[in-house]
XYZ file of N, CA and C in Angstrom:
255
model
N -21.097 -34.871 26.162
C -21.178 -34.345 24.886
C -20.537 -33.193 24.743
N -20.927 -32.480 25.680
C -20.032 -30.996 25.792
C -18.640 -30.575 26.101
N -18.605 -31.700 27.076
C -16.881 -31.648 27.683
C -16.351 -32.336 26.094
N -16.673 -33.348 25.753
C -16.088 -33.975 24.264
C -15.900 -32.433 23.202
N -16.877 -31.830 23.047
C -17.060 -30.829 21.967
C -15.458 -29.742 22.546
N -15.345 -29.462 24.005
C -14.653 -29.163 24.365
C -12.482 -29.412 24.186
N -12.968 -30.908 24.312
C -11.764 -30.884 24.099
C -11.470 -31.167 22.578
N -12.250 -31.412 21.771
C -12.330 -31.304 20.258
C -11.865 -30.402 19.664
N -12.601 -29.341 19.595
C -12.619 -27.819 19.231
C -11.515 -26.869 20.242
N -11.254 -26.471 19.365
C -9.858 -25.437 19.708
C -10.500 -24.057 19.603
N -9.978 -23.255 20.212
C -9.944 -21.689 19.884
C -9.237 -21.032 18.746
N -9.352 -20.239 18.497
C -8.338 -19.565 17.732
C -6.960 -19.107 18.206
N -6.704 -18.522 19.452
C -5.674 -18.547 19.956
C -5.094 -19.996 20.078
N -5.447 -21.207 20.544
C -4.753 -22.633 20.278
C -4.808 -23.176 19.580
N -5.911 -22.579 18.380
C -5.083 -23.173 16.701
C -3.869 -22.155 15.818
N -3.747 -20.984 16.499
C -2.375 -20.296 16.026
C -1.076 -20.902 16.300
N -1.535 -21.352 17.727
C -0.617 -21.447 18.805
C 0.355 -23.001 18.625
N -0.584 -23.531 18.016
C -0.121 -25.380 16.887
C -0.034 -24.846 15.530
N -0.446 -24.215 14.942
C 0.209 -23.801 13.570
C 1.446 -23.128 13.782
N 2.161 -22.154 14.524
C 3.356 -21.813 14.614
C 4.008 -23.335 15.422
N 3.623 -23.852 15.998
C 4.397 -25.347 16.706
C 4.449 -26.084 15.526
N 3.689 -25.716 14.676
C 3.729 -27.381 13.512
C 5.039 -26.760 12.059
N 5.410 -25.714 12.725
C 6.709 -25.046 11.628
C 7.584 -25.505 11.933
N 7.743 -26.114 13.307
C 9.225 -26.401 13.115
C 9.135 -27.895 14.004
N 7.736 -28.257 14.749
C 7.899 -29.653 15.125
C 6.973 -30.557 14.640
N 6.821 -31.611 14.786
C 5.678 -32.360 14.840
C 4.250 -32.381 15.417
N 3.338 -32.615 15.199
C 2.321 -32.280 16.111
C 1.947 -33.571 15.997
N 0.898 -33.842 17.256
C 0.930 -35.338 17.463
C -0.569 -35.398 16.984
N -1.221 -36.401 16.620
C -2.247 -37.063 16.045
C -3.497 -35.840 16.688
N -3.862 -36.354 17.836
C -4.838 -35.357 18.338
C -4.816 -33.878 18.173
N -3.604 -33.579 18.219
C -3.297 -31.968 17.648
C -4.008 -31.770 16.066
N -3.083 -32.669 15.323
C -3.609 -32.599 14.164
C -4.992 -32.761 13.713
N -6.000 -33.670 14.571
C -7.028 -33.695 14.172
C -7.883 -32.093 14.399
N -7.671 -32.032 15.847
C -8.109 -30.534 16.186
C -7.790 -29.185 15.581
N -6.288 -29.264 14.842
C -6.120 -28.002 14.102
C -6.761 -28.074 13.035
N -6.732 -29.861 12.228
C -7.725 -29.497 11.226
C -9.652 -29.568 11.042
N -10.046 -29.804 12.050
C -10.928 -29.485 12.342
C -11.765 -28.066 12.695
N -11.123 -26.901 13.358
C -10.631 -25.687 13.488
C -10.458 -24.871 12.061
N -9.755 -25.220 11.486
C -9.423 -24.836 9.909
C -10.652 -25.261 9.143
N -11.259 -26.132 9.098
C -12.209 -26.517 8.460
C -13.583 -25.578 8.733
N -13.912 -25.077 9.999
C -14.474 -23.852 9.766
C -14.148 -22.149 10.029
N -12.926 -22.519 10.476
C -11.963 -21.318 10.312
C -11.246 -20.356 9.477
N -12.226 -19.506 8.365
C -11.552 -19.190 7.282
C -9.954 -18.296 8.070
N -10.105 -17.844 8.867
C -9.069 -16.787 9.486
C -7.781 -17.711 9.833
N -8.243 -18.582 10.723
C -7.174 -19.708 11.157
C -6.294 -20.369 10.054
N -7.221 -20.398 8.861
C -6.513 -20.992 7.371
C -5.670 -19.932 6.604
N -6.113 -19.057 6.995
C -5.212 -17.795 6.283
C -4.121 -17.701 6.863
N -4.080 -17.582 8.157
C -3.031 -17.220 9.486
C -2.363 -18.167 9.058
N -2.261 -19.751 8.695
C -1.720 -20.519 8.409
C -0.798 -20.560 7.268
N -1.490 -20.404 6.114
C -0.715 -19.946 4.555
C -0.077 -18.955 5.017
N -0.087 -17.701 5.419
C 0.845 -16.779 5.766
C 1.808 -16.771 6.156
N 1.857 -17.525 7.575
C 2.784 -18.232 8.154
C 3.459 -19.407 7.616
N 3.639 -20.012 6.793
C 4.510 -20.796 6.114
C 5.070 -19.950 5.088
N 4.638 -19.037 4.359
C 5.291 -18.046 3.544
C 6.304 -16.989 4.432
N 5.839 -16.385 5.379
C 7.172 -15.587 6.467
C 8.207 -16.874 6.697
N 7.933 -17.945 7.073
C 8.808 -18.862 7.571
C 9.853 -18.996 6.553
N 8.589 -19.469 5.700
C 10.112 -19.594 4.328
C 11.039 -18.014 4.136
N 10.430 -17.307 4.067
C 11.250 -15.970 3.217
C 12.340 -15.778 4.584
N 11.654 -16.159 5.721
C 13.163 -15.480 7.261
C 14.072 -17.253 7.275
N 13.460 -17.803 6.502
C 14.684 -19.521 6.754
C 15.884 -18.717 4.998
N 14.813 -18.685 4.345
C 15.782 -18.054 3.069
C 15.819 -16.566 2.499
N 16.802 -15.730 3.424
C 16.790 -14.498 2.941
C 17.319 -14.666 1.253
N 16.710 -13.299 0.955
C 17.567 -12.865 -0.907
C 18.759 -12.916 -0.237
N 20.227 -13.225 -1.000
C 21.719 -12.994 -1.170
C 21.844 -12.005 -1.593
N 20.526 -10.666 -2.287
C 21.142 -9.737 -2.842
C 20.671 -8.358 -2.714
N 21.384 -7.615 -2.419
C 20.746 -6.260 -1.546
C 19.867 -5.789 -2.855
N 19.013 -5.219 -2.474
C 18.009 -4.074 -3.087
C 18.351 -3.186 -3.285
N 18.148 -1.858 -4.348
C 18.327 -0.654 -4.747
C 17.301 0.117 -4.172
N 17.328 1.280 -4.047
C 15.979 2.413 -3.026
C 15.232 1.925 -3.539
N 15.321 2.520 -5.186
C 14.234 2.404 -6.234
C 12.833 0.606 -5.982
N 13.904 -0.160 -5.829
C 13.619 -1.481 -5.843
C 12.788 -1.316 -4.191
N 13.307 -0.857 -3.571
C 12.472 -0.981 -2.355
C 11.433 0.321 -1.917
N 11.538 1.203 -2.999
C 10.023 1.604 -2.559
C 9.414 1.379 -3.432
N 9.480 0.495 -4.851
C 8.571 -0.441 -5.276
C 7.866 -1.423 -4.479
N 8.957 -2.178 -3.496
C 8.385 -3.410 -2.861
C 7.112 -3.148 -2.060
N 7.366 -1.502 -1.036
C 6.993 -0.807 -0.134
C 5.241 -0.940 -0.887
N 5.309 0.197 -1.893
C 4.210 0.478 -2.405
C 2.972 -1.026 -2.800
N 4.313 -2.005 -3.069
C 3.020 -3.246 -3.839
C 2.722 -3.952 -2.722
N 3.081 -3.847 -1.128
C 3.334 -4.410 0.034
C 1.864 -3.171 0.683
N 1.933 -2.080 0.713
C 0.543 -1.509 0.650
C -0.707 -1.290 0.151
N -0.332 -1.458 -1.489
C -1.298 -1.874 -2.128
C -1.996 -3.414 -1.545
N -1.290 -4.013 -1.377
C -2.223 -5.792 -1.443
C -2.278 -5.378 0.116
N -2.104 -4.553 1.157
C -2.616 -4.713 2.139
C -3.967 -4.044 2.055
N -3.658 -2.897 1.501
C -5.153 -2.327 1.240
C -6.525 -2.792 0.573
N -5.917 -3.876 -0.090
C -7.173 -4.803 -0.970
C -7.569 -5.963 -0.559
């Protein structure tokens, strides 16, 4: 039973590797099951996946306009505020 649990359960390191792989490639059925089981018990990896999708989307579709210095400062303050909360 312990051997089976070791096969099914992933570490957070392996889960994040699969999350990143999932952004560019299709996971096989076993990997999908393992990742789903891990995320059902690990809020940190679930949040990591959400943030990874957001970052991937932003990096694949950059803004077409340049920001003014005021807009950049406002954005920096917004990011710092969100990080502190």
